[in-house]
Amino acid sequence: SFARENLLAQQTSLDLANGTIARREVKIPGRWQTSHWPYNAAGIGSDGTLCVLQSIQNLSPSAFLWACRSSPDGTWDFHKTPLEYRHCYAYVLPEGRRLTLVATRDVLWSTLGAARPPGAAEYVYNQIRAYSTTDRGTAALAPTLVREEVPTARYPEAVARGQIDAYLDTEGRQHVIYSVAGQSTAGVRQTRHALLINGQVTADVALPQEGYWRITQDSTGRFWALFGNGRRFAVYPALSADGLHLGPPTVLDLGAEQVRYSGMAIAAPRAGVPLGDNVDGAFPSGPVGERWVYFRLRLR
């Protein structure tokens, strides 16, 4: 193993002042590991609580290593959450003492005792879980199965990947946008939107198109869904208060640009940006995603 214990993670900040960029680095205490693929993630709450996460390298058993810094005193609390299998591509959604993580199981086919289907990737991504606690200092993260696609003889290459988007809305509900294909979809790739309330999946609907999505709210709390894939870029208004049901889209002309892997990034609450009626974002474009394109949308 390349891992070594008792190393410190690091928070790097870039501050712009008087036309110059000042770089600040702060060590984050905890029993972190070094790894070629740490699958780091971070998120910030509306109160300024900052949480960072690392998925350790072991496939099974595995663990999340994570720490949170509360805004009032600036101290970090470090935690280790044991996992049966490694989960990666996490979204970190803190809100005060509450914390929710959404991640996809990422292991070898042999780790699950399954044969690798011909032509399939070396790793299998067929389970999405949410992990949540109402008080990160006193209660452990409790897992919730969001989606699992079980391989079958007819559809052996099952996929359920949750790294498209995750969002904590103004009512405290968790939204997970994910990709799925297998027995349940007759092998057709779908993008779906699951809603979790109090740690339970209460709804799961198919989105109009398969591809890269982002979800957000405007200053009134209305939901909007942004879709980008190739030359198509569309903005869908939500017709329901929970954001699950979408109205007709506004399709935008990208000209010569295309939305490439891994889709658009937007300024969202989990990045410390308050909700508003404008959304700033960027996406990779060019023949191989070598160019980044900035955009601003006015939602209302």
PDB file of C-alpha atoms in Angstrom:
ATOM      1  CA  SER A   1       0.000   0.000   0.000  1.00  0.00           C
ATOM      2  CA  PHE A   2       1.110   3.544  -0.703  1.00  0.00           C
ATOM      3  CA  ALA A   3      -0.772   4.827   2.354  1.00  0.00           C
ATOM      4  CA  ARG A   4       0.987   6.309   5.358  1.00  0.00           C
ATOM      5  CA  GLU A   5      -0.855   7.414   8.503  1.00  0.00           C
ATOM      6  CA  ASN A   6      -0.569  10.606  10.567  1.00  0.00           C
ATOM      7  CA  LEU A   7      -0.115  12.992   7.646  1.00  0.00           C
ATOM      8  CA  LEU A   8      -1.926  16.304   7.452  1.00  0.00           C
ATOM      9  CA  ALA A   9      -4.352  17.391   4.763  1.00  0.00           C
ATOM     10  CA  GLN A  10      -4.101  20.974   3.623  1.00  0.00           C
ATOM     11  CA  GLN A  11      -6.576  23.738   2.868  1.00  0.00           C
ATOM     12  CA  THR A  12      -5.346  26.194   0.243  1.00  0.00           C
ATOM     13  CA  SER A  13      -7.033  29.578  -0.186  1.00  0.00           C
ATOM     14  CA  LEU A  14      -6.416  32.143  -2.914  1.00  0.00           C
ATOM     15  CA  ASP A  15      -7.403  35.687  -1.912  1.00  0.00           C
ATOM     16  CA  LEU A  16      -7.583  38.507  -4.441  1.00  0.00           C
ATOM     17  CA  ALA A  17      -6.601  41.890  -3.014  1.00  0.00           C
ATOM     18  CA  ASN A  18      -5.419  45.026  -4.816  1.00  0.00           C
ATOM     19  CA  GLY A  19      -4.997  43.115  -8.045  1.00  0.00           C
ATOM     20  CA  THR A  20      -2.717  40.471  -6.578  1.00  0.00           C
ATOM     21  CA  ILE A  21      -3.424  36.912  -5.456  1.00  0.00           C
ATOM     22  CA  ALA A  22      -2.351  35.910  -1.961  1.00  0.00           C
ATOM     23  CA  ARG A  23      -1.979  32.176  -1.303  1.00  0.00           C
ATOM     24  CA  ARG A  24      -2.715  30.834   2.184  1.00  0.00           C
ATOM     25  CA  GLU A  25      -2.237  27.252   3.322  1.00  0.00           C
ATOM     26  CA  VAL A  26      -3.648  25.768   6.520  1.00  0.00           C
ATOM     27  CA  LYS A  27      -2.998  22.224   7.762  1.00  0.00           C
ATOM     28  CA  ILE A  28      -6.080  20.173   8.596  1.00  0.00           C
ATOM     29  CA  PRO A  29      -5.410  17.900  11.589  1.00  0.00           C
ATOM     30  CA  GLY A  30      -6.387  14.241  11.465  1.00  0.00           C
ATOM     31  CA  ARG A  31      -5.164  10.743  10.617  1.00  0.00           C
ATOM     32  CA  TRP A  32      -5.186  11.234   6.847  1.00  0.00           C
ATOM     33  CA  GLN A  33      -3.611   8.923   4.289  1.00  0.00           C
ATOM     34  CA  THR A  34      -1.492   9.554   1.223  1.00  0.00           C
ATOM     35  CA  SER A  35      -2.834   7.905  -1.899  1.00  0.00           C
ATOM     36  CA  HIS A  36      -2.532   8.104  -5.660  1.00  0.00           C
ATOM     37  CA  TRP A  37      -6.341   8.328  -5.807  1.00  0.00           C
ATOM     38  CA  PRO A  38      -7.696   9.928  -2.605  1.00  0.00           C
ATOM     39  CA  TYR A  39     -11.006  10.985  -4.213  1.00  0.00           C
ATOM     40  CA  ASN A  40     -11.089  14.142  -2.115  1.00  0.00           C
ATOM     41  CA  ALA A  41     -14.274  16.176  -1.768  1.00  0.00           C
ATOM     42  CA  ALA A  42     -15.368  19.283   0.097  1.00  0.00           C
ATOM     43  CA  GLY A  43     -18.476  21.320   0.839  1.00  0.00           C
ATOM     44  CA  ILE A  44     -19.485  24.404   2.800  1.00  0.00           C
ATOM     45  CA  GLY A  45     -22.722  25.170   4.635  1.00  0.00           C
ATOM     46  CA  SER A  46     -24.678  28.429   4.695  1.00  0.00           C
ATOM     47  CA  ASP A  47     -23.277  29.143   8.176  1.00  0.00           C
ATOM     48  CA  GLY A  48     -19.681  28.768   6.947  1.00  0.00           C
ATOM     49  CA  THR A  49     -19.124  25.215   8.222  1.00  0.00           C
ATOM     50  CA  LEU A  50     -16.503  23.641   5.946  1.00  0.00           C
ATOM     51  CA  CYS A  51     -16.161  19.857   5.598  1.00  0.00           C
ATOM     52  CA  VAL A  52     -13.539  17.884   3.675  1.00  0.00           C
ATOM     53  CA  LEU A  53     -13.435  14.172   2.863  1.00  0.00           C
ATOM     54  CA  GLN A  54     -11.062  11.479   1.653  1.00  0.00           C
ATOM     55  CA  SER A  55     -11.964   7.960   0.483  1.00  0.00           C
ATOM     56  CA  ILE A  56      -9.193   5.632   1.584  1.00  0.00           C
ATOM     57  CA  GLN A  57      -7.498   3.388  -0.959  1.00  0.00           C
ATOM     58  CA  ASN A  58      -8.626   0.010   0.451  1.00  0.00           C
ATOM     59  CA  LEU A  59     -11.465  -1.505  -1.579  1.00  0.00           C
ATOM     60  CA  SER A  60     -12.918  -3.682   1.201  1.00  0.00           C
ATOM     61  CA  PRO A  61     -13.134  -2.959   4.028  1.00  0.00           C
ATOM     62  CA  SER A  62     -12.772   0.754   3.457  1.00  0.00           C
ATOM     63  CA  ALA A  63     -13.584   4.072   5.117  1.00  0.00           C
ATOM     64  CA  PHE A  64     -14.304   7.752   4.738  1.00  0.00           C
ATOM     65  CA  LEU A  65     -11.860  10.076   6.474  1.00  0.00           C
ATOM     66  CA  TRP A  66     -13.455  13.462   7.009  1.00  0.00           C
ATOM     67  CA  ALA A  67     -13.203  16.622   9.054  1.00  0.00           C
ATOM     68  CA  CYS A  68     -15.339  19.709   9.577  1.00  0.00           C
ATOM     69  CA  ARG A  69     -14.468  23.228  10.671  1.00  0.00           C
ATOM     70  CA  SER A  70     -17.155  25.240  12.409  1.00  0.00           C
ATOM     71  CA  SER A  71     -17.147  28.912  11.548  1.00  0.00           C
ATOM     72  CA  PRO A  72     -17.288  30.429  15.082  1.00  0.00           C
ATOM     73  CA  ASP A  73     -14.042  29.015  16.497  1.00  0.00           C
ATOM     74  CA  GLY A  74     -12.223  27.695  13.420  1.00  0.00           C
ATOM     75  CA  THR A  75     -11.345  24.330  14.997  1.00  0.00           C
ATOM     76  CA  TRP A  76     -11.506  21.067  13.065  1.00  0.00           C
ATOM     77  CA  ASP A  77     -13.106  17.801  14.240  1.00  0.00           C
ATOM     78  CA  PHE A  78     -11.779  14.670  12.517  1.00  0.00           C
ATOM     79  CA  HIS A  79     -13.782  11.455  11.954  1.00  0.00           C
ATOM     80  CA  LYS A  80     -13.425   8.019  10.396  1.00  0.00           C
ATOM     81  CA  THR A  81     -16.504   6.234   9.045  1.00  0.00           C
ATOM     82  CA  PRO A  82     -15.926   2.498   8.370  1.00  0.00           C
ATOM     83  CA  LEU A  83     -17.367   1.165   5.094  1.00  0.00           C
ATOM     84  CA  GLU A  84     -17.845  -2.375   3.822  1.00  0.00           C
ATOM     85  CA  TYR A  85     -16.756  -1.215   0.355  1.00  0.00           C
ATOM     86  CA  ARG A  86     -14.985   1.859  -0.954  1.00  0.00           C
ATOM     87  CA  HIS A  87     -17.289   4.677  -2.057  1.00  0.00           C
ATOM     88  CA  CYS A  88     -15.911   7.532  -4.174  1.00  0.00           C
ATOM     89  CA  TYR A  89     -16.957  10.615  -6.159  1.00  0.00           C
ATOM     90  CA  ALA A  90     -18.521  12.044  -3.025  1.00  0.00           C
ATOM     91  CA  TYR A  91     -20.598  15.168  -2.628  1.00  0.00           C
ATOM     92  CA  VAL A  92     -20.296  16.784   0.816  1.00  0.00           C
ATOM     93  CA  LEU A  93     -23.351  18.696   2.050  1.00  0.00           C
ATOM     94  CA  PRO A  94     -22.896  20.277   5.505  1.00  0.00           C
ATOM     95  CA  GLU A  95     -25.485  22.413   7.230  1.00  0.00           C
ATOM     96  CA  GLY A  96     -24.637  23.402  10.802  1.00  0.00           C
ATOM     97  CA  ARG A  97     -24.187  20.234  12.829  1.00  0.00           C
ATOM     98  CA  ARG A  98     -25.899  18.163  10.126  1.00  0.00           C
ATOM     99  CA  LEU A  99     -23.902  16.439   7.418  1.00  0.00           C
ATOM    100  CA  THR A 100     -24.904  14.434   4.355  1.00  0.00           C
ATOM    101  CA  LEU A 101     -22.576  12.625   1.955  1.00  0.00           C
ATOM    102  CA  VAL A 102     -23.532  11.044  -1.367  1.00  0.00           C
ATOM    103  CA  ALA A 103     -21.078   8.635  -3.015  1.00  0.00           C
ATOM    104  CA  THR A 104     -20.801   5.758  -5.504  1.00  0.00           C
ATOM    105  CA  ARG A 105     -19.356   2.320  -4.712  1.00  0.00           C
ATOM    106  CA  ASP A 106     -16.081   1.951  -6.616  1.00  0.00           C
ATOM    107  CA  VAL A 107     -14.470  -1.510  -6.445  1.00  0.00           C
ATOM    108  CA  LEU A 108     -13.153  -4.258  -8.698  1.00  0.00           C
ATOM    109  CA  TRP A 109     -15.679  -6.775 -10.016  1.00  0.00           C
ATOM    110  CA  SER A 110     -13.763  -9.458  -8.148  1.00  0.00           C
ATOM    111  CA  THR A 111     -14.225  -7.535  -4.881  1.00  0.00           C
ATOM    112  CA  LEU A 112     -17.952  -8.242  -5.193  1.00  0.00           C
ATOM    113  CA  GLY A 113     -17.310 -11.863  -6.165  1.00  0.00           C
ATOM    114  CA  ALA A 114     -18.518 -11.194  -9.715  1.00  0.00           C
ATOM    115  CA  ALA A 115     -16.927 -11.941 -13.075  1.00  0.00           C
ATOM    116  CA  ARG A 116     -15.966  -8.935 -15.135  1.00  0.00           C
ATOM    117  CA  PRO A 117     -18.228  -8.782 -18.220  1.00  0.00           C
ATOM    118  CA  PRO A 118     -16.457  -8.750 -21.607  1.00  0.00           C
ATOM    119  CA  GLY A 119     -15.604  -5.184 -22.592  1.00  0.00           C
ATOM    120  CA  ALA A 120     -16.583  -3.747 -19.203  1.00  0.00           C
ATOM    121  CA  ALA A 121     -14.434  -1.328 -17.228  1.00  0.00           C
ATOM    122  CA  GLU A 122     -12.098  -2.816 -14.626  1.00  0.00           C
ATOM    123  CA  TYR A 123     -14.109  -1.275 -11.792  1.00  0.00           C
ATOM    124  CA  VAL A 124     -17.840  -1.639 -11.183  1.00  0.00           C
ATOM    125  CA  TYR A 125     -20.020   1.329 -10.209  1.00  0.00           C
ATOM    126  CA  ASN A 126     -23.475  -0.035  -9.458  1.00  0.00           C
ATOM    127  CA  GLN A 127     -24.463   1.300  -6.039  1.00  0.00           C
ATOM    128  CA  ILE A 128     -25.138   4.801  -4.691  1.00  0.00           C
ATOM    129  CA  ARG A 129     -25.474   5.537  -0.994  1.00  0.00           C
ATOM    130  CA  ALA A 130     -26.184   8.610   1.075  1.00  0.00           C
ATOM    131  CA  TYR A 131     -24.661   8.925   4.552  1.00  0.00           C
ATOM    132  CA  SER A 132     -26.164  11.388   7.003  1.00  0.00           C
ATOM    133  CA  THR A 133     -26.106  12.514  10.610  1.00  0.00           C
ATOM    134  CA  THR A 134     -28.115  15.141  12.454  1.00  0.00           C
ATOM    135  CA  ASP A 135     -25.152  15.906  14.727  1.00  0.00           C
ATOM    136  CA  ARG A 136     -21.731  15.048  13.392  1.00  0.00           C
ATOM    137  CA  GLY A 137     -20.158  15.385  16.858  1.00  0.00           C
ATOM    138  CA  THR A 138     -22.369  12.836  18.613  1.00  0.00           C
ATOM    139  CA  ALA A 139     -23.991  10.589  15.996  1.00  0.00           C
ATOM    140  CA  ALA A 140     -22.365   8.410  13.349  1.00  0.00           C
ATOM    141  CA  LEU A 141     -23.147   8.727   9.652  1.00  0.00           C
ATOM    142  CA  ALA A 142     -26.087   6.429   8.877  1.00  0.00           C
ATOM    143  CA  PRO A 143     -26.230   4.904   5.365  1.00  0.00           C
ATOM    144  CA  THR A 144     -29.213   5.037   3.006  1.00  0.00           C
ATOM    145  CA  LEU A 145     -29.320   3.054  -0.233  1.00  0.00           C
ATOM    146  CA  VAL A 146     -30.232   5.468  -3.016  1.00  0.00           C
ATOM    147  CA  ARG A 147     -29.942   3.008  -5.908  1.00  0.00           C
ATOM    148  CA  GLU A 148     -28.330  -0.336  -6.712  1.00  0.00           C
ATOM    149  CA  GLU A 149     -28.385  -2.003 -10.112  1.00  0.00           C
ATOM    150  CA  VAL A 150     -27.714  -5.729  -9.750  1.00  0.00           C
ATOM    151  CA  PRO A 151     -25.975  -7.521 -12.650  1.00  0.00           C
ATOM    152  CA  THR A 152     -28.050 -10.185 -14.402  1.00  0.00           C
ATOM    153  CA  ALA A 153     -27.266 -12.782 -17.040  1.00  0.00           C
ATOM    154  CA  ARG A 154     -28.908 -10.630 -19.729  1.00  0.00           C
ATOM    155  CA  TYR A 155     -27.527  -7.315 -18.430  1.00  0.00           C
ATOM    156  CA  PRO A 156     -24.228  -8.161 -16.718  1.00  0.00           C
ATOM    157  CA  GLU A 157     -22.713  -4.665 -16.963  1.00  0.00           C
ATOM    158  CA  ALA A 158     -24.924  -2.961 -14.367  1.00  0.00           C
ATOM    159  CA  VAL A 159     -24.347   0.748 -13.694  1.00  0.00           C
ATOM    160  CA  ALA A 160     -25.598   3.107 -10.993  1.00  0.00           C
ATOM    161  CA  ARG A 161     -23.341   6.135 -10.725  1.00  0.00           C
ATOM    162  CA  GLY A 162     -24.202   9.086  -8.517  1.00  0.00           C
ATOM    163  CA  GLN A 163     -21.586  11.675  -9.346  1.00  0.00           C
ATOM    164  CA  ILE A 164     -23.720  13.819 -11.686  1.00  0.00           C
ATOM    165  CA  ASP A 165     -25.065  16.136  -8.965  1.00  0.00           C
ATOM    166  CA  ALA A 166     -26.218  16.300  -5.354  1.00  0.00           C
ATOM    167  CA  TYR A 167     -28.013  19.213  -3.752  1.00  0.00           C
ATOM    168  CA  LEU A 168     -29.351  20.166  -0.314  1.00  0.00           C
ATOM    169  CA  ASP A 169     -32.380  22.398  -0.808  1.00  0.00           C
ATOM    170  CA  THR A 170     -33.828  25.192   1.329  1.00  0.00           C
ATOM    171  CA  GLU A 171     -36.178  22.724   3.078  1.00  0.00           C
ATOM    172  CA  GLY A 172     -33.330  20.378   4.074  1.00  0.00           C
ATOM    173  CA  ARG A 173     -34.194  17.756   1.452  1.00  0.00           C
ATOM    174  CA  GLN A 174     -31.421  15.927  -0.394  1.00  0.00           C
ATOM    175  CA  HIS A 175     -31.467  15.622  -4.180  1.00  0.00           C
ATOM    176  CA  VAL A 176     -29.317  13.094  -6.059  1.00  0.00           C
ATOM    177  CA  ILE A 177     -28.995  13.090  -9.842  1.00  0.00           C
ATOM    178  CA  TYR A 178     -27.442   9.880 -11.108  1.00  0.00           C
ATOM    179  CA  SER A 179     -26.963   7.620 -14.119  1.00  0.00           C
ATOM    180  CA  VAL A 180     -28.291   4.049 -14.281  1.00  0.00           C
ATOM    181  CA  ALA A 181     -28.388   1.183 -16.791  1.00  0.00           C
ATOM    182  CA  GLY A 182     -29.127  -2.526 -16.490  1.00  0.00           C
ATOM    183  CA  GLN A 183     -32.037  -4.875 -15.900  1.00  0.00           C
ATOM    184  CA  SER A 184     -34.341  -2.101 -14.637  1.00  0.00           C
ATOM    185  CA  THR A 185     -33.826  -0.007 -17.787  1.00  0.00           C
ATOM    186  CA  ALA A 186     -33.572  -2.843 -20.346  1.00  0.00           C
ATOM    187  CA  GLY A 187     -29.957  -1.822 -20.847  1.00  0.00           C
ATOM    188  CA  VAL A 188     -30.772   1.776 -21.818  1.00  0.00           C
ATOM    189  CA  ARG A 189     -28.782   4.465 -19.977  1.00  0.00           C
ATOM    190  CA  GLN A 190     -31.031   6.807 -17.965  1.00  0.00           C
ATOM    191  CA  THR A 191     -30.394   9.897 -15.882  1.00  0.00           C
ATOM    192  CA  ARG A 192     -32.642  10.041 -12.832  1.00  0.00           C
ATOM    193  CA  HIS A 193     -33.465  12.397  -9.961  1.00  0.00           C
ATOM    194  CA  ALA A 194     -33.937  10.899  -6.483  1.00  0.00           C
ATOM    195  CA  LEU A 195     -35.320  12.844  -3.509  1.00  0.00           C
ATOM    196  CA  LEU A 196     -34.394  11.964   0.095  1.00  0.00           C
ATOM    197  CA  ILE A 197     -36.273  13.275   3.118  1.00  0.00           C
ATOM    198  CA  ASN A 198     -35.017  12.451   6.628  1.00  0.00           C
ATOM    199  CA  GLY A 199     -32.660   9.844   5.231  1.00  0.00           C
ATOM    200  CA  GLN A 200     -35.288   8.012   3.169  1.00  0.00           C
ATOM    201  CA  VAL A 201     -35.790   7.939  -0.602  1.00  0.00           C
ATOM    202  CA  THR A 202     -39.289   9.319  -1.162  1.00  0.00           C
ATOM    203  CA  ALA A 203     -39.238   9.729  -4.955  1.00  0.00           C
ATOM    204  CA  ASP A 204     -37.139   8.748  -7.963  1.00  0.00           C
ATOM    205  CA  VAL A 205     -38.013  10.034 -11.443  1.00  0.00           C
ATOM    206  CA  ALA A 206     -36.423   9.851 -14.879  1.00  0.00           C
ATOM    207  CA  LEU A 207     -35.109  13.108 -16.332  1.00  0.00           C
ATOM    208  CA  PRO A 208     -35.998  14.088 -19.910  1.00  0.00           C
ATOM    209  CA  GLN A 209     -32.517  13.472 -21.326  1.00  0.00           C
ATOM    210  CA  GLU A 210     -29.465  11.372 -20.537  1.00  0.00           C
ATOM    211  CA  GLY A 211     -26.353  13.408 -19.835  1.00  0.00           C
ATOM    212  CA  TYR A 212     -24.895  16.059 -17.529  1.00  0.00           C
ATOM    213  CA  TRP A 213     -27.292  17.885 -15.207  1.00  0.00           C
ATOM    214  CA  ARG A 214     -27.149  20.457 -12.429  1.00  0.00           C
ATOM    215  CA  ILE A 215     -29.954  21.508 -10.097  1.00  0.00           C
ATOM    216  CA  THR A 216     -30.355  24.770  -8.203  1.00  0.00           C
ATOM    217  CA  GLN A 217     -32.946  27.219  -6.829  1.00  0.00           C
ATOM    218  CA  ASP A 218     -33.502  30.916  -7.430  1.00  0.00           C
ATOM    219  CA  SER A 219     -34.115  33.613  -4.801  1.00  0.00           C
ATOM    220  CA  THR A 220     -37.787  32.588  -4.499  1.00  0.00           C
ATOM    221  CA  GLY A 221     -36.924  28.923  -3.881  1.00  0.00           C
ATOM    222  CA  ARG A 222     -38.089  27.754  -7.298  1.00  0.00           C
ATOM    223  CA  PHE A 223     -36.061  24.885  -8.742  1.00  0.00           C
ATOM    224  CA  TRP A 224     -34.227  24.960 -12.053  1.00  0.00           C
ATOM    225  CA  ALA A 225     -32.430  22.116 -13.832  1.00  0.00           C
ATOM    226  CA  LEU A 226     -29.573  22.738 -16.264  1.00  0.00           C
ATOM    227  CA  PHE A 227     -28.745  20.163 -18.931  1.00  0.00           C
ATOM    228  CA  GLY A 228     -25.634  20.060 -21.112  1.00  0.00           C
ATOM    229  CA  ASN A 229     -24.357  17.345 -23.421  1.00  0.00           C
ATOM    230  CA  GLY A 230     -22.504  17.917 -26.660  1.00  0.00           C
ATOM    231  CA  ARG A 231     -24.002  20.880 -28.492  1.00  0.00           C
ATOM    232  CA  ARG A 232     -27.266  20.837 -26.545  1.00  0.00           C
ATOM    233  CA  PHE A 233     -27.657  23.148 -23.552  1.00  0.00           C
ATOM    234  CA  ALA A 234     -31.118  23.510 -22.015  1.00  0.00           C
ATOM    235  CA  VAL A 235     -32.592  25.165 -18.926  1.00  0.00           C
ATOM    236  CA  TYR A 236     -35.678  23.535 -17.414  1.00  0.00           C
ATOM    237  CA  PRO A 237     -37.962  25.328 -14.912  1.00  0.00           C
ATOM    238  CA  ALA A 238     -39.512  23.099 -12.248  1.00  0.00           C
ATOM    239  CA  LEU A 239     -43.305  22.868 -12.148  1.00  0.00           C
ATOM    240  CA  SER A 240     -43.456  21.318  -8.680  1.00  0.00           C
ATOM    241  CA  ALA A 241     -42.309  22.655  -5.307  1.00  0.00           C
ATOM    242  CA  ASP A 242     -39.952  19.697  -4.832  1.00  0.00           C
ATOM    243  CA  GLY A 243     -38.166  20.210  -8.156  1.00  0.00           C
ATOM    244  CA  LEU A 244     -38.995  16.748  -9.511  1.00  0.00           C
ATOM    245  CA  HIS A 245     -41.357  17.715 -12.329  1.00  0.00           C
ATOM    246  CA  LEU A 246     -39.932  19.903 -15.058  1.00  0.00           C
ATOM    247  CA  GLY A 247     -41.563  22.198 -17.589  1.00  0.00           C
ATOM    248  CA  PRO A 248     -40.617  22.878 -21.218  1.00  0.00           C
ATOM    249  CA  PRO A 249     -36.967  23.897 -21.554  1.00  0.00           C
ATOM    250  CA  THR A 250     -35.293  26.966 -22.971  1.00  0.00           C
ATOM    251  CA  VAL A 251     -32.622  25.721 -25.374  1.00  0.00           C
ATOM    252  CA  LEU A 252     -29.526  27.908 -25.689  1.00  0.00           C
ATOM    253  CA  ASP A 253     -27.256  28.199 -28.700  1.00  0.00           C
ATOM    254  CA  LEU A 254     -23.664  27.221 -27.870  1.00  0.00           C
ATOM    255  CA  GLY A 255     -22.342  28.180 -31.288  1.00  0.00           C
ATOM    256  CA  ALA A 256     -19.196  26.174 -31.956  1.00  0.00           C
ATOM    257  CA  GLU A 257     -18.839  25.025 -28.336  1.00  0.00           C
ATOM    258  CA  GLN A 258     -19.777  21.641 -26.868  1.00  0.00           C
ATOM    259  CA  VAL A 259     -20.255  20.394 -23.302  1.00  0.00           C
ATOM    260  CA  ARG A 260     -17.634  17.699 -22.819  1.00  0.00           C
ATOM    261  CA  TYR A 261     -16.737  15.323 -19.979  1.00  0.00           C
ATOM    262  CA  SER A 262     -17.418  15.842 -17.090  1.00  0.00           C
ATOM    263  CA  GLY A 263     -20.154  18.376 -17.701  1.00  0.00           C
ATOM    264  CA  MET A 264     -20.792  21.817 -16.289  1.00  0.00           C
ATOM    265  CA  ALA A 265     -19.851  23.178 -12.881  1.00  0.00           C
ATOM    266  CA  ILE A 266     -21.982  25.914 -11.338  1.00  0.00           C
ATOM    267  CA  ALA A 267     -21.631  28.266  -8.392  1.00  0.00           C
ATOM    268  CA  ALA A 268     -23.863  26.501  -5.853  1.00  0.00           C
ATOM    269  CA  PRO A 269     -24.606  26.685  -2.112  1.00  0.00           C
ATOM    270  CA  ARG A 270     -22.302  23.735  -1.321  1.00  0.00           C
ATOM    271  CA  ALA A 271     -19.465  25.900  -2.673  1.00  0.00           C
ATOM    272  CA  GLY A 272     -20.394  28.790  -0.384  1.00  0.00           C
ATOM    273  CA  VAL A 273     -22.381  30.767  -2.960  1.00  0.00           C
ATOM    274  CA  PRO A 274     -25.805  32.043  -1.791  1.00  0.00           C
ATOM    275  CA  LEU A 275     -28.877  31.428  -3.922  1.00  0.00           C
ATOM    276  CA  GLY A 276     -29.777  34.152  -6.387  1.00  0.00           C
ATOM    277  CA  ASP A 277     -31.432  34.778  -9.716  1.00  0.00           C
ATOM    278  CA  ASN A 278     -28.156  34.510 -11.646  1.00  0.00           C
ATOM    279  CA  VAL A 279     -26.136  31.314 -12.022  1.00  0.00           C
ATOM    280  CA  ASP A 280     -22.443  31.416 -12.930  1.00  0.00           C
ATOM    281  CA  GLY A 281     -20.853  28.318 -14.364  1.00  0.00           C
ATOM    282  CA  ALA A 282     -18.286  26.799 -16.689  1.00  0.00           C
ATOM    283  CA  PHE A 283     -17.926  23.689 -18.820  1.00  0.00           C
ATOM    284  CA  PRO A 284     -15.094  21.958 -20.719  1.00  0.00           C
ATOM    285  CA  SER A 285     -15.278  22.354 -24.488  1.00  0.00           C
ATOM    286  CA  GLY A 286     -13.085  21.856 -27.540  1.00  0.00           C
ATOM    287  CA  PRO A 287     -12.335  18.568 -29.338  1.00  0.00           C
ATOM    288  CA  VAL A 288     -11.075  16.863 -26.150  1.00  0.00           C
ATOM    289  CA  GLY A 289     -12.322  19.208 -23.421  1.00  0.00           C
ATOM    290  CA  GLU A 290      -9.115  21.257 -23.428  1.00  0.00           C
ATOM    291  CA  ARG A 291     -10.913  24.634 -23.253  1.00  0.00           C
ATOM    292  CA  TRP A 292     -13.150  25.984 -20.475  1.00  0.00           C
ATOM    293  CA  VAL A 293     -16.175  28.154 -21.317  1.00  0.00           C
ATOM    294  CA  TYR A 294     -17.696  30.499 -18.724  1.00  0.00           C
ATOM    295  CA  PHE A 295     -21.413  31.313 -18.757  1.00  0.00           C
ATOM    296  CA  ARG A 296     -23.948  33.289 -16.714  1.00  0.00           C
ATOM    297  CA  LEU A 297     -27.667  32.514 -16.751  1.00  0.00           C
ATOM    298  CA  ARG A 298     -30.424  34.769 -15.493  1.00  0.00           C
ATOM    299  CA  LEU A 299     -33.140  32.469 -14.160  1.00  0.00           C
ATOM    300  CA  ARG A 300     -35.842  35.076 -13.552  1.00  0.00           C
TER     301      ARG A 300
END
